[in-house]
mmCIF file of C-alpha atoms and ligand atoms in Angstrom:
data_model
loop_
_atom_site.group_PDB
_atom_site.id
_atom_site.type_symbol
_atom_site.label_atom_id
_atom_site.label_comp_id
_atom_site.label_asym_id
_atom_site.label_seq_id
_atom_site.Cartn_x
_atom_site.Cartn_y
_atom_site.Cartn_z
ATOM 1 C CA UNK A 478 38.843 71.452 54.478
ATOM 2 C CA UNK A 479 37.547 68.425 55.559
ATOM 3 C CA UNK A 480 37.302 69.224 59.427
ATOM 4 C CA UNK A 481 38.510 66.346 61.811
ATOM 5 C CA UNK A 482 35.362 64.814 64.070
ATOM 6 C CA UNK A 483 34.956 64.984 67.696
ATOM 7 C CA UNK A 484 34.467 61.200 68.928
ATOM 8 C CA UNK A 485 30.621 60.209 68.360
ATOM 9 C CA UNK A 486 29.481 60.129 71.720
ATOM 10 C CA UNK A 487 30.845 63.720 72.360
ATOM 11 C CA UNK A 488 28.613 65.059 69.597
ATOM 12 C CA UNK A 489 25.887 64.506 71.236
ATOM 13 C CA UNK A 490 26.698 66.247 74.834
ATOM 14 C CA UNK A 491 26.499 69.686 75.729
ATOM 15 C CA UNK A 492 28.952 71.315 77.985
ATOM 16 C CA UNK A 493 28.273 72.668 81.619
ATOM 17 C CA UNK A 494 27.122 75.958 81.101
ATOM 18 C CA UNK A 495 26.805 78.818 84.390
ATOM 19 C CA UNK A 496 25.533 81.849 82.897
ATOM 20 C CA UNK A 497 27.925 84.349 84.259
ATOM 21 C CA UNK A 498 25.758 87.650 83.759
ATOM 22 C CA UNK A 499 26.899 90.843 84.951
ATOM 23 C CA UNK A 500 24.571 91.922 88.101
ATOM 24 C CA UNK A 501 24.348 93.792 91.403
ATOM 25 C CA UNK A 502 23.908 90.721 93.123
ATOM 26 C CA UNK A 503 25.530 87.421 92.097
ATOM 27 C CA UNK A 504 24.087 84.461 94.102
ATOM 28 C CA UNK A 505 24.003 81.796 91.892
ATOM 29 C CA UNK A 506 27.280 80.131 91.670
ATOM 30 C CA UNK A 507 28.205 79.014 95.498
ATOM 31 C CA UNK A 508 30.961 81.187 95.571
ATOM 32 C CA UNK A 509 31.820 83.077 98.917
ATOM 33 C CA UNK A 510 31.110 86.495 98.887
ATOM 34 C CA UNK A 511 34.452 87.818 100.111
ATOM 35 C CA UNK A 512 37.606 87.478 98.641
ATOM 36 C CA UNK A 513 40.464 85.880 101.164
ATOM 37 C CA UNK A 514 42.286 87.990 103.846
ATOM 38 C CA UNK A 515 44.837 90.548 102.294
ATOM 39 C CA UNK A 516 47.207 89.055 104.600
ATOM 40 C CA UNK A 517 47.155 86.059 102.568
ATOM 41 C CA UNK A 518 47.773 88.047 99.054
ATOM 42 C CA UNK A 519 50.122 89.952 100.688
ATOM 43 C CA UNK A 520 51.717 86.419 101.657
ATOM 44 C CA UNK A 521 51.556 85.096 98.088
ATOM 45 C CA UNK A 522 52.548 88.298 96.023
ATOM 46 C CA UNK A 523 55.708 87.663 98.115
ATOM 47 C CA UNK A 524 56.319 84.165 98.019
ATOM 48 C CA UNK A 525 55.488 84.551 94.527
ATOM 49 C CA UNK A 526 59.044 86.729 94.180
ATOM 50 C CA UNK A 527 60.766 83.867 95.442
ATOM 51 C CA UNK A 528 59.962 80.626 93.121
ATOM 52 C CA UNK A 529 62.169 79.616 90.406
ATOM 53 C CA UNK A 530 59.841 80.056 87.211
ATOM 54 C CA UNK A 531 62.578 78.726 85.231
ATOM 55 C CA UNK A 532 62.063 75.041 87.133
ATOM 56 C CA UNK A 533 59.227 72.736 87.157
ATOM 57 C CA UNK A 534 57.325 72.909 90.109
ATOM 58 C CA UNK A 535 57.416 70.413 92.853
ATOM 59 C CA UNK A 536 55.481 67.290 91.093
ATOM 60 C CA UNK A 537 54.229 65.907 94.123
ATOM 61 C CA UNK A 538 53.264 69.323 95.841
ATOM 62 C CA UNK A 539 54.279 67.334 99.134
ATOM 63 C CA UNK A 540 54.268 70.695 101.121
ATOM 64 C CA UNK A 541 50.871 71.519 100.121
ATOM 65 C CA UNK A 542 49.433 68.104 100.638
ATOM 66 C CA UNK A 543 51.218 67.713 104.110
ATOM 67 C CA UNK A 544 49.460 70.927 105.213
ATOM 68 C CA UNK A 545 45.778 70.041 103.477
ATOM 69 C CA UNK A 546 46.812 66.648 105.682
ATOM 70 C CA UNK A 547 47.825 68.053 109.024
ATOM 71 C CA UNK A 548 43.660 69.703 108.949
ATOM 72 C CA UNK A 549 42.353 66.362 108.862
ATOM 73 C CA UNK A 550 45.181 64.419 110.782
ATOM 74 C CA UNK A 551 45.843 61.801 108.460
ATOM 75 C CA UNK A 552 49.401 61.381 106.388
ATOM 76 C CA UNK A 553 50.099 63.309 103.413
ATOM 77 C CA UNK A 554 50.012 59.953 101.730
ATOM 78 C CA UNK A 555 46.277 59.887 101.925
ATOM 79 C CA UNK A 556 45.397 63.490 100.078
ATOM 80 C CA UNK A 557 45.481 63.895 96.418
ATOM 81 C CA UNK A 558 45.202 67.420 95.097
ATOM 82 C CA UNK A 559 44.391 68.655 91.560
ATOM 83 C CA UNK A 560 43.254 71.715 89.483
ATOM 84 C CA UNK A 561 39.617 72.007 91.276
ATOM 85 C CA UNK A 562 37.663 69.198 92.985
ATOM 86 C CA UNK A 563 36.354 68.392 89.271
ATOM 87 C CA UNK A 564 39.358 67.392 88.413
ATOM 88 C CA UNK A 565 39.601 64.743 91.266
ATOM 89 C CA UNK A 566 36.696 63.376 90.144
ATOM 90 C CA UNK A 567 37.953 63.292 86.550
ATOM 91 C CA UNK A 568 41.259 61.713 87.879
ATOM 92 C CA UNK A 569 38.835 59.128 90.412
ATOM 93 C CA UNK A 570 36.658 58.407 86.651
ATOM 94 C CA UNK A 571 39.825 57.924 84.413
ATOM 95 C CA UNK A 572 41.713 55.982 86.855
ATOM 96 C CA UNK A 573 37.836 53.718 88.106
ATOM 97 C CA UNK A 574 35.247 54.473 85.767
ATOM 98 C CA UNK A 575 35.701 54.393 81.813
ATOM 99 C CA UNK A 576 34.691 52.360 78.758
ATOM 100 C CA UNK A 577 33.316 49.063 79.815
ATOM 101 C CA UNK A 578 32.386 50.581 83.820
ATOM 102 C CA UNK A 579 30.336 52.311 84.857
ATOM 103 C CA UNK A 580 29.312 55.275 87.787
ATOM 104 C CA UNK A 581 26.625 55.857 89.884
ATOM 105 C CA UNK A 582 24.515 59.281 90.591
ATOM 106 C CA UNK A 583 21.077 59.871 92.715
ATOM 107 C CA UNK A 584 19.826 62.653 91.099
ATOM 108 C CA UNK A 585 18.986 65.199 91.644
ATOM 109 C CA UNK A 586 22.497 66.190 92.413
ATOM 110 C CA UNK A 587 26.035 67.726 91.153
ATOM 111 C CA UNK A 588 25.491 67.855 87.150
ATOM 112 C CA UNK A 589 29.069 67.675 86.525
ATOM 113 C CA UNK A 590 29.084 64.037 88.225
ATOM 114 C CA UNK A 591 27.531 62.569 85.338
ATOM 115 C CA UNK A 592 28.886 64.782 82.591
ATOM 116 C CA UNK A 593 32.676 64.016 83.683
ATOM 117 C CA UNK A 594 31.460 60.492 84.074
ATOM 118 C CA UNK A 595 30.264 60.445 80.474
ATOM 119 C CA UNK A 596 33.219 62.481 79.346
ATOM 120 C CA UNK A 597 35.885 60.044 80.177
ATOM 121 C CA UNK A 598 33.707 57.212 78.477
ATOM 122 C CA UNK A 599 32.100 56.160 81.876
ATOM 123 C CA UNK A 600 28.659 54.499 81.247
ATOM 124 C CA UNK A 601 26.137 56.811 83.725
ATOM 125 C CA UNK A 602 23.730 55.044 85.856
ATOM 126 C CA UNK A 603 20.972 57.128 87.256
ATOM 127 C CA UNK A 604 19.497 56.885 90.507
ATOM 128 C CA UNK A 605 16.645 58.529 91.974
ATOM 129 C CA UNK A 606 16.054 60.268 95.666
ATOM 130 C CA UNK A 607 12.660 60.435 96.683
ATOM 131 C CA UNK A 608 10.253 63.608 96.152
ATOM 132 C CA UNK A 609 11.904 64.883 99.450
ATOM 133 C CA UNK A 610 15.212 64.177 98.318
ATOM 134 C CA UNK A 611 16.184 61.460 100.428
ATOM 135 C CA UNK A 612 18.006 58.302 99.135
ATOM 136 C CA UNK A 613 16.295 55.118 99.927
ATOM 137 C CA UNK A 614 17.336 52.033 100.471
ATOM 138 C CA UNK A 615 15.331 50.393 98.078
ATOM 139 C CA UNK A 616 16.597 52.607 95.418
ATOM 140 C CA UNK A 617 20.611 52.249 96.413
ATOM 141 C CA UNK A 618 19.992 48.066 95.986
ATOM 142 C CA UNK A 619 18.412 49.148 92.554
ATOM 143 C CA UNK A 620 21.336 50.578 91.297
ATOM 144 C CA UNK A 621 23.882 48.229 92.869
ATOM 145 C CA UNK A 622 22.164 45.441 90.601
ATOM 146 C CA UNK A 623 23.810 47.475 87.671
ATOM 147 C CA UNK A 624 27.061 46.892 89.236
ATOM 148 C CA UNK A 625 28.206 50.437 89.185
ATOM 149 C CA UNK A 626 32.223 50.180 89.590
ATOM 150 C CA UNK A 627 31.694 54.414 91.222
ATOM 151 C CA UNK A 628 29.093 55.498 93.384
ATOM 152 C CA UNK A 629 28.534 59.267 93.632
ATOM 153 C CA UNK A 630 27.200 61.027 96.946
ATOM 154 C CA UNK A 631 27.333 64.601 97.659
ATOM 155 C CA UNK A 632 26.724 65.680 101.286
ATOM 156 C CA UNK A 633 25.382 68.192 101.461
ATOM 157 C CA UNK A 634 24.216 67.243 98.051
ATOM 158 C CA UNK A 635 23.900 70.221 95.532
ATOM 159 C CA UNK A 636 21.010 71.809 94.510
ATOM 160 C CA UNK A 637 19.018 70.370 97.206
ATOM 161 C CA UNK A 638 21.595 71.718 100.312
ATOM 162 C CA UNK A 639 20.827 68.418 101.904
ATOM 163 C CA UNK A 640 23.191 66.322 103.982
ATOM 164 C CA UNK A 641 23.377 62.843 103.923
ATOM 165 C CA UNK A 642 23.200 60.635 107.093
ATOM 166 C CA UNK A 643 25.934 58.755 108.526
ATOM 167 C CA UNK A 644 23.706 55.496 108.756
ATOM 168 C CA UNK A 645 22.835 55.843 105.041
ATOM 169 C CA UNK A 646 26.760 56.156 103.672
ATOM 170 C CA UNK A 647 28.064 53.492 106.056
ATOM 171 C CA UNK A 648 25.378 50.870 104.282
ATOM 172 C CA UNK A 649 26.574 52.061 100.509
ATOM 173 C CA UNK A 650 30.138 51.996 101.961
ATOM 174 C CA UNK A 651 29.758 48.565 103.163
ATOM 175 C CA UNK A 652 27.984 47.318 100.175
ATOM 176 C CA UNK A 653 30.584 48.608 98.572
ATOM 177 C CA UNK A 654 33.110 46.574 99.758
ATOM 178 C CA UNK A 655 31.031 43.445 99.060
ATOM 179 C CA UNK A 656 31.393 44.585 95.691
ATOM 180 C CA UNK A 657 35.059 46.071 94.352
ATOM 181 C CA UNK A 658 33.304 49.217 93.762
ATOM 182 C CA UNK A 659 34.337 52.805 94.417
ATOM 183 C CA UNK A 660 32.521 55.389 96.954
ATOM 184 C CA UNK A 661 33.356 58.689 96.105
ATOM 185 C CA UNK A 662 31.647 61.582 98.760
ATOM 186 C CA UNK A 663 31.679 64.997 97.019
ATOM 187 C CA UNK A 664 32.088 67.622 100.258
ATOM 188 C CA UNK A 665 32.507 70.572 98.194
ATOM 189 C CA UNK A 666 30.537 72.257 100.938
ATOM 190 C CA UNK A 667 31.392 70.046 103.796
ATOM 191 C CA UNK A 668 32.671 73.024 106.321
ATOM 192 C CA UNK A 669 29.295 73.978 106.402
ATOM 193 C CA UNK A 670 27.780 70.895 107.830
ATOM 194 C CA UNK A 671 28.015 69.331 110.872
ATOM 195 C CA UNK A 672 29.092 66.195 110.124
ATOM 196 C CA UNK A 673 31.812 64.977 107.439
ATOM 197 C CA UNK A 674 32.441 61.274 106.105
ATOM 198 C CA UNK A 675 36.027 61.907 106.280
ATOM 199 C CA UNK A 676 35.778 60.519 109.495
ATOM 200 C CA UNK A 677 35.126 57.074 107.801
ATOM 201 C CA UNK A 678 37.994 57.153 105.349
ATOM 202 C CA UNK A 679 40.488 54.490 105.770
ATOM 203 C CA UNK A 680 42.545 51.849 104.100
ATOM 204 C CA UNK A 681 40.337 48.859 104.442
ATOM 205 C CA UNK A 682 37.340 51.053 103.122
ATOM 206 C CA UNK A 683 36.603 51.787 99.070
ATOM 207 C CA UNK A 684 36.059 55.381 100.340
ATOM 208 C CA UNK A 685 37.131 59.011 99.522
ATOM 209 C CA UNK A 686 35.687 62.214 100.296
ATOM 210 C CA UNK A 687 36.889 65.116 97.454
ATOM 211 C CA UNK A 688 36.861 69.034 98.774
ATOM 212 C CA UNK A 689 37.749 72.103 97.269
ATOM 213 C CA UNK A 690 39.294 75.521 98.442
ATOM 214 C CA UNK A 691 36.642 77.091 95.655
ATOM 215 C CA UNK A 692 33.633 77.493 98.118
ATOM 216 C CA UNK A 693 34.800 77.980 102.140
ATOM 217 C CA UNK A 694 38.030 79.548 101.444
ATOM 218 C CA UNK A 695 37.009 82.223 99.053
ATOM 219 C CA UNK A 696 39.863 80.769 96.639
ATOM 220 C CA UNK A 697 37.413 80.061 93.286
ATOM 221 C CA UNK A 698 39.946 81.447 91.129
ATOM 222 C CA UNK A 699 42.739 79.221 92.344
ATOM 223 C CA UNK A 700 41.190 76.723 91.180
ATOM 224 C CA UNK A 701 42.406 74.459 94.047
ATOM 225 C CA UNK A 702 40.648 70.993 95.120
ATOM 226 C CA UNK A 703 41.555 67.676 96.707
ATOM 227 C CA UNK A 704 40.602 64.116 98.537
ATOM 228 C CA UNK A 705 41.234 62.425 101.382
ATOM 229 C CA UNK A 706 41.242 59.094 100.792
ATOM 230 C CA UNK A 707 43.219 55.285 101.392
ATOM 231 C CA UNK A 708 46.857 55.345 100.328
ATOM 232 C CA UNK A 709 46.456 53.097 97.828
ATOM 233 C CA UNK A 710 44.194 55.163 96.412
ATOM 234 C CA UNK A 711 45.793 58.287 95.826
ATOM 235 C CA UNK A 712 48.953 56.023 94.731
ATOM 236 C CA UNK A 713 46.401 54.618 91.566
ATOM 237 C CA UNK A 714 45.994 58.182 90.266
ATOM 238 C CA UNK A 715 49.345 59.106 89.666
ATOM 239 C CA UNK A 716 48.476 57.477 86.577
ATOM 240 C CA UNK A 717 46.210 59.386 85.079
ATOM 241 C CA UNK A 718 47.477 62.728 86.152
ATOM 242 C CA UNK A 719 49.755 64.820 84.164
ATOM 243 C CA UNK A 720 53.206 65.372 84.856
ATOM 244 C CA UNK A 721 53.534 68.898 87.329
ATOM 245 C CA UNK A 722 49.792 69.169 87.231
ATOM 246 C CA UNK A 723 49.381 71.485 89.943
ATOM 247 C CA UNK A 724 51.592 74.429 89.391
ATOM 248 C CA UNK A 725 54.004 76.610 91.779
ATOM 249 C CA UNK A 726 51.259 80.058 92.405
ATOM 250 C CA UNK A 727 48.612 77.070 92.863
ATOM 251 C CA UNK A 728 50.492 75.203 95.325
ATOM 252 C CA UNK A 729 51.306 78.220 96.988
ATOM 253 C CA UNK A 730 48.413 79.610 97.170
ATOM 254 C CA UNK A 731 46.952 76.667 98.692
ATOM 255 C CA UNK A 732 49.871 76.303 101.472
ATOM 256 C CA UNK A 733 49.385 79.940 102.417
ATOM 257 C CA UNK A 734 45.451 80.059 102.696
ATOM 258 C CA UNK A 735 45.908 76.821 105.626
ATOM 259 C CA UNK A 736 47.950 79.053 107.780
ATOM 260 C CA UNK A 737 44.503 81.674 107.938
ATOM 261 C CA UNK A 738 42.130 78.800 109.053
ATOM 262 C CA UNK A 739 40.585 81.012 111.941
ATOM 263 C CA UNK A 740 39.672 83.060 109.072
ATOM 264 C CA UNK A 741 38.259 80.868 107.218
ATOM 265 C CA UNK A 742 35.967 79.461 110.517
ATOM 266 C CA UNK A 743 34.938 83.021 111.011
ATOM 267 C CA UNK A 744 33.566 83.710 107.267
ATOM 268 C CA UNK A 745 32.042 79.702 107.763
ATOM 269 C CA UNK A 746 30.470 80.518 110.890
ATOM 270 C CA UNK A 747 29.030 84.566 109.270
ATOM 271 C CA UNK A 748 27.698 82.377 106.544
ATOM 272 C CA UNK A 749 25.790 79.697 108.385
ATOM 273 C CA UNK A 750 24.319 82.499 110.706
ATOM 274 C CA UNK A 751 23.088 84.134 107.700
ATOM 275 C CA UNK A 752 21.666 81.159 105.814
ATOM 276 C CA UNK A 753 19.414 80.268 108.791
ATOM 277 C CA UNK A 754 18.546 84.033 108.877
ATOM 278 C CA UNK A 755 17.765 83.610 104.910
ATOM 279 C CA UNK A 756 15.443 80.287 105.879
ATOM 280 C CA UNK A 757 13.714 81.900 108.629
ATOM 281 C CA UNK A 758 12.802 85.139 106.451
ATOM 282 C CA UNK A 759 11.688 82.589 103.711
ATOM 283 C CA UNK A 760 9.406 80.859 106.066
ATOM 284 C CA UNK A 761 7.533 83.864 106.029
ATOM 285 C CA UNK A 762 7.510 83.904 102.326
ATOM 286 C CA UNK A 763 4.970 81.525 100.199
ATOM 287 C CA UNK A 764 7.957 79.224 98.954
ATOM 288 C CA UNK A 765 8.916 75.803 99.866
ATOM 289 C CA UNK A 766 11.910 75.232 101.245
ATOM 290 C CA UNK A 767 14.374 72.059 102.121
ATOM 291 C CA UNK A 768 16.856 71.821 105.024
ATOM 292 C CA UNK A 769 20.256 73.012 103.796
ATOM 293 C CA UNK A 770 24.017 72.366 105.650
ATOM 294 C CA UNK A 771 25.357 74.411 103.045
ATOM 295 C CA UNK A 772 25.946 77.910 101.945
ATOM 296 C CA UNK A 773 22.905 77.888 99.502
ATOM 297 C CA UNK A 774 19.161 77.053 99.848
ATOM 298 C CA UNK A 775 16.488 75.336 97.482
ATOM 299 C CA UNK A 776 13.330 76.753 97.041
ATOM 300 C CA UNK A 777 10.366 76.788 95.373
ATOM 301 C CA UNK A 778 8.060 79.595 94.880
ATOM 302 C CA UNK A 779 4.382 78.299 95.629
ATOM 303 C CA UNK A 780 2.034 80.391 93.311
ATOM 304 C CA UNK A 781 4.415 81.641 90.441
ATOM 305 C CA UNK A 782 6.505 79.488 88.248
ATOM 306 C CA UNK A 783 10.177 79.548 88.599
ATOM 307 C CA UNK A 784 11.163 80.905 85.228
ATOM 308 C CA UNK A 785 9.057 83.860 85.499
ATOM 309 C CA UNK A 786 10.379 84.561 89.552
ATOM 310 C CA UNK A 787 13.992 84.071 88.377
ATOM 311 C CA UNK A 788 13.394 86.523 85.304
ATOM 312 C CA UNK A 789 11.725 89.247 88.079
ATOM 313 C CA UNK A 790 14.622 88.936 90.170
ATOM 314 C CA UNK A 791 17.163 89.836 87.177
ATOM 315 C CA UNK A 792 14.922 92.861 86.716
ATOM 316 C CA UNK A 793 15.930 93.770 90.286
ATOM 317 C CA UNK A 794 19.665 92.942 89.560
ATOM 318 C CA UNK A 795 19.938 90.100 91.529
ATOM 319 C CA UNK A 796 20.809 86.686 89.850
ATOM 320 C CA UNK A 797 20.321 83.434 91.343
ATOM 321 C CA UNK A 798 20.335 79.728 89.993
ATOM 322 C CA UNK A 799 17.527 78.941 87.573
ATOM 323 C CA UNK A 800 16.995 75.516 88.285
ATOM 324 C CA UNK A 801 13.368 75.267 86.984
ATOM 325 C CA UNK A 802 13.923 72.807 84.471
ATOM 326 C CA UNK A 803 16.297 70.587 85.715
ATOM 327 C CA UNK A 804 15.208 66.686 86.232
ATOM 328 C CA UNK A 805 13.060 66.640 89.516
ATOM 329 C CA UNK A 806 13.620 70.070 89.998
ATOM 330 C CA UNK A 807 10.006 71.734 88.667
ATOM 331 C CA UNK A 808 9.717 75.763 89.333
ATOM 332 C CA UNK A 809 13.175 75.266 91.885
ATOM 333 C CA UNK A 810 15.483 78.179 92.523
ATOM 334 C CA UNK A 811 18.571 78.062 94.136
ATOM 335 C CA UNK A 812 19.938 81.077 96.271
ATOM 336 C CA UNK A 813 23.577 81.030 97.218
ATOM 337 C CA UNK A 814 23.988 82.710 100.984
ATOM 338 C CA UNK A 815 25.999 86.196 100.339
ATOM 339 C CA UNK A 816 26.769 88.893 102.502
ATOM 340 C CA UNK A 817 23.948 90.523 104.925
ATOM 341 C CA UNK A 818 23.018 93.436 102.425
ATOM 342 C CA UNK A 819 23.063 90.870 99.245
ATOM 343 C CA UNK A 820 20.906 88.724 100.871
ATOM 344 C CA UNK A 821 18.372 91.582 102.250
ATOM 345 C CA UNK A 822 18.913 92.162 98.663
ATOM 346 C CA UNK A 823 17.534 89.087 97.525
ATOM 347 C CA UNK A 824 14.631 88.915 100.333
ATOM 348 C CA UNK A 825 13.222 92.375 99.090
ATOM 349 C CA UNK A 826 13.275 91.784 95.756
ATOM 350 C CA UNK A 827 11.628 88.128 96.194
ATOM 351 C CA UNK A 828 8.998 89.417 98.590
ATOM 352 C CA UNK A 829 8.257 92.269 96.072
ATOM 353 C CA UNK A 830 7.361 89.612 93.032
ATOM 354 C CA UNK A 831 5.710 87.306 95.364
ATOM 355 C CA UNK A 832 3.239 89.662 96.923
ATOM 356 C CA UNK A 833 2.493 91.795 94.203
HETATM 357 C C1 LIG B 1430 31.222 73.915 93.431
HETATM 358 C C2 LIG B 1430 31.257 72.443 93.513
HETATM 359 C C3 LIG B 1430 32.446 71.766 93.302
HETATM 360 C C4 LIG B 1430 33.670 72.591 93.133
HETATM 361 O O1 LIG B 1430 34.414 72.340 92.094
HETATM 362 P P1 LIG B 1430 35.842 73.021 91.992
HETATM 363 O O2 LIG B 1430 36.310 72.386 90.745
HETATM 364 O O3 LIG B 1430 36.619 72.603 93.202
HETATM 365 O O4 LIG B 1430 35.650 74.496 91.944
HETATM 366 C C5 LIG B 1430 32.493 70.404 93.427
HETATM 367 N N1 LIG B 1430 31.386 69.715 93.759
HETATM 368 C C6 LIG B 1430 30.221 70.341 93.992
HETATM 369 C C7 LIG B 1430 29.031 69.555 94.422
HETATM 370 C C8 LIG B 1430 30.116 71.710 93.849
HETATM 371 O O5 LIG B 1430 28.950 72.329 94.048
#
């Protein structure tokens, strides 16, 4: 058989690959360590009885968005929701980027910016932060003089944990204006910072903020994500998405889990306590560390290489994110913030390699 070919520029890409290996303790995906309240299964086993699987779901999920809405106070007309926040941003590239355009990225950040980017034919411009992560100005005007038609942020940005300042998004908002181009804020772990560019979005602004119910509401599997964003906006990418996209448990799921949002403050609130437990511990620790607003933290063991710390902590059962070799990333680890024994867990184990 002659097999049929996968378009050129496919060929050459490798997919996004989390090794998913089976250990006492899992830190390395950003997940929250606790599943959702029973009450809420409960709620959806039983709503669950009541949908008619023989119809399509409701195409617009207009009860789901209304409800995602009512959180941020804005209309239901201004959220778009979709199968995981990557597939807002595939929905933002298909309906923005594509052949002939191009997107924006300041690495390091989210690797699945550029690879979706590149994946829906988007050329991928690549911007640098500084060696403390920071973006620059200097470095934002570099990129805009490749008239990027998407600009990426992610606040707090992934792997670093860092958040971005207001100042610095309200100049790359502004210049995008100037410009016809496309700011798109990734705030996959916005809950856990104190300050969210959501606040900015609004009609007369080429803005939108995507979030996701994967990280804060302990919904990963649901596979559940969305934007807030001008109406006009979320109008644009009914053209690109599928027909009854998001279906009836998803939508479901995603209405029930807003009625438990004291819940979900609580486990938010747990997880930030122990993350600056986690940094203070580390201080102690001969790593290098950067300021995270998330549920994770960077860091960098001082005297051993990364590879070899990450391999010693597998040993011990306890996996996080090798980042070692990523782009700008030399001998980096990244620890996702678990539950109090996981992350004693971790500690232990890390202060065992480090001061043998
Ligand atoms: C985890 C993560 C996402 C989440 O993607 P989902 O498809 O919603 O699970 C999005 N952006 C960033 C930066 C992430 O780290």
């Amino acid at each position: 058989m002659a097999r049929p070919r996968v378009r050129d520029d496919l060929e050459l890409m490798e997919g996004y690959h989390s090794p998913q290996v089976d250990v006492a303790v899992r830190l390395n995906t950003n997940e929250s360590p606790v599943p959702p309240p029973r009450a809420w299964s409960d709620a959806l086993a039983l709503e669950m009885s009541k949908v008619s699987w023989n119809r399509y779901p409701d195409r617009s999920a207009t009860a789901l968005r209304r409800g995602i809405a009512r959180q941020y106070g804005v209309e239901a007309s201004a959220v778009f929701a979709a199968n995981g926040s990557n597939e807002v941003l595939q929905a933002l590239l298909l309906a923005y980027g594509g052949p002939g355009r191009s997107a924006a990225v300041f690495e390091p950040t989210y690797a699945l910016h550029s690879h979706i980017a590149r994946v829906t034919g988007t050329r991928v411009i690549e911007g640098r932060r500084s060696a403390d992560f920071e973006l620059e100005a200097a470095e934002v005007d570099r990129v805009w003089a490749e008239s990027p038609t998407i600009v990426f942020l992610c606040s707090p940005n992934n792997p670093t944990g860092m958040l971005e300042d207001r100042s610095v998004v309200e100049r790359i908002v502004d210049q995008a204006s100037e410009r016809q181009a496309l700011v798109v804020v990734d705030e996959a772990y916005g809950q856990f910072a104190e300050w969210s560019a959501i606040e900015m979005v609004d009609d007369d602004r080429p803005l939108v903020v995507s979030r996701t119910f994967s990280k804060t509401w302990s919904l990963a599997a649901a596979r559940l994500g969305y934007l807030i964003g001008p109406e006009w906006l979320v109008e644009s990418l009914e053209s690109v998405t599928l027909p009854y996209h998001l279906d009836a448990t998803k939508q479901l799921a995603g209405e029930l889990a807003l009625r438990f949002v004291d819940e979900m403050q609580d486990r938010v609130d747990q997880l930030v306590a122990e993350r600056e437990r986690v940094v203070a511990a580390l201080a102690q620790l001969p790593v290098d560390t950067w300021p995270s607003a998330a549920n994770f933290i960077l860091f960098r063991p001082r005297s051993i290489g990364g590879d070899v710390v990450w391999e010693q902590l597998l040993d011990r059962s306890v996996l996080v994110r090798n980042c070692a070799s990523w782009p700008r990333l030399d001998g980096c680890l990244r620890m996702t913030v678990g539950t109090p024994d996981e992350n004693d867990a971790f500690l232990g184990a890390l202060a065992e390699i480090l001061n043998e």
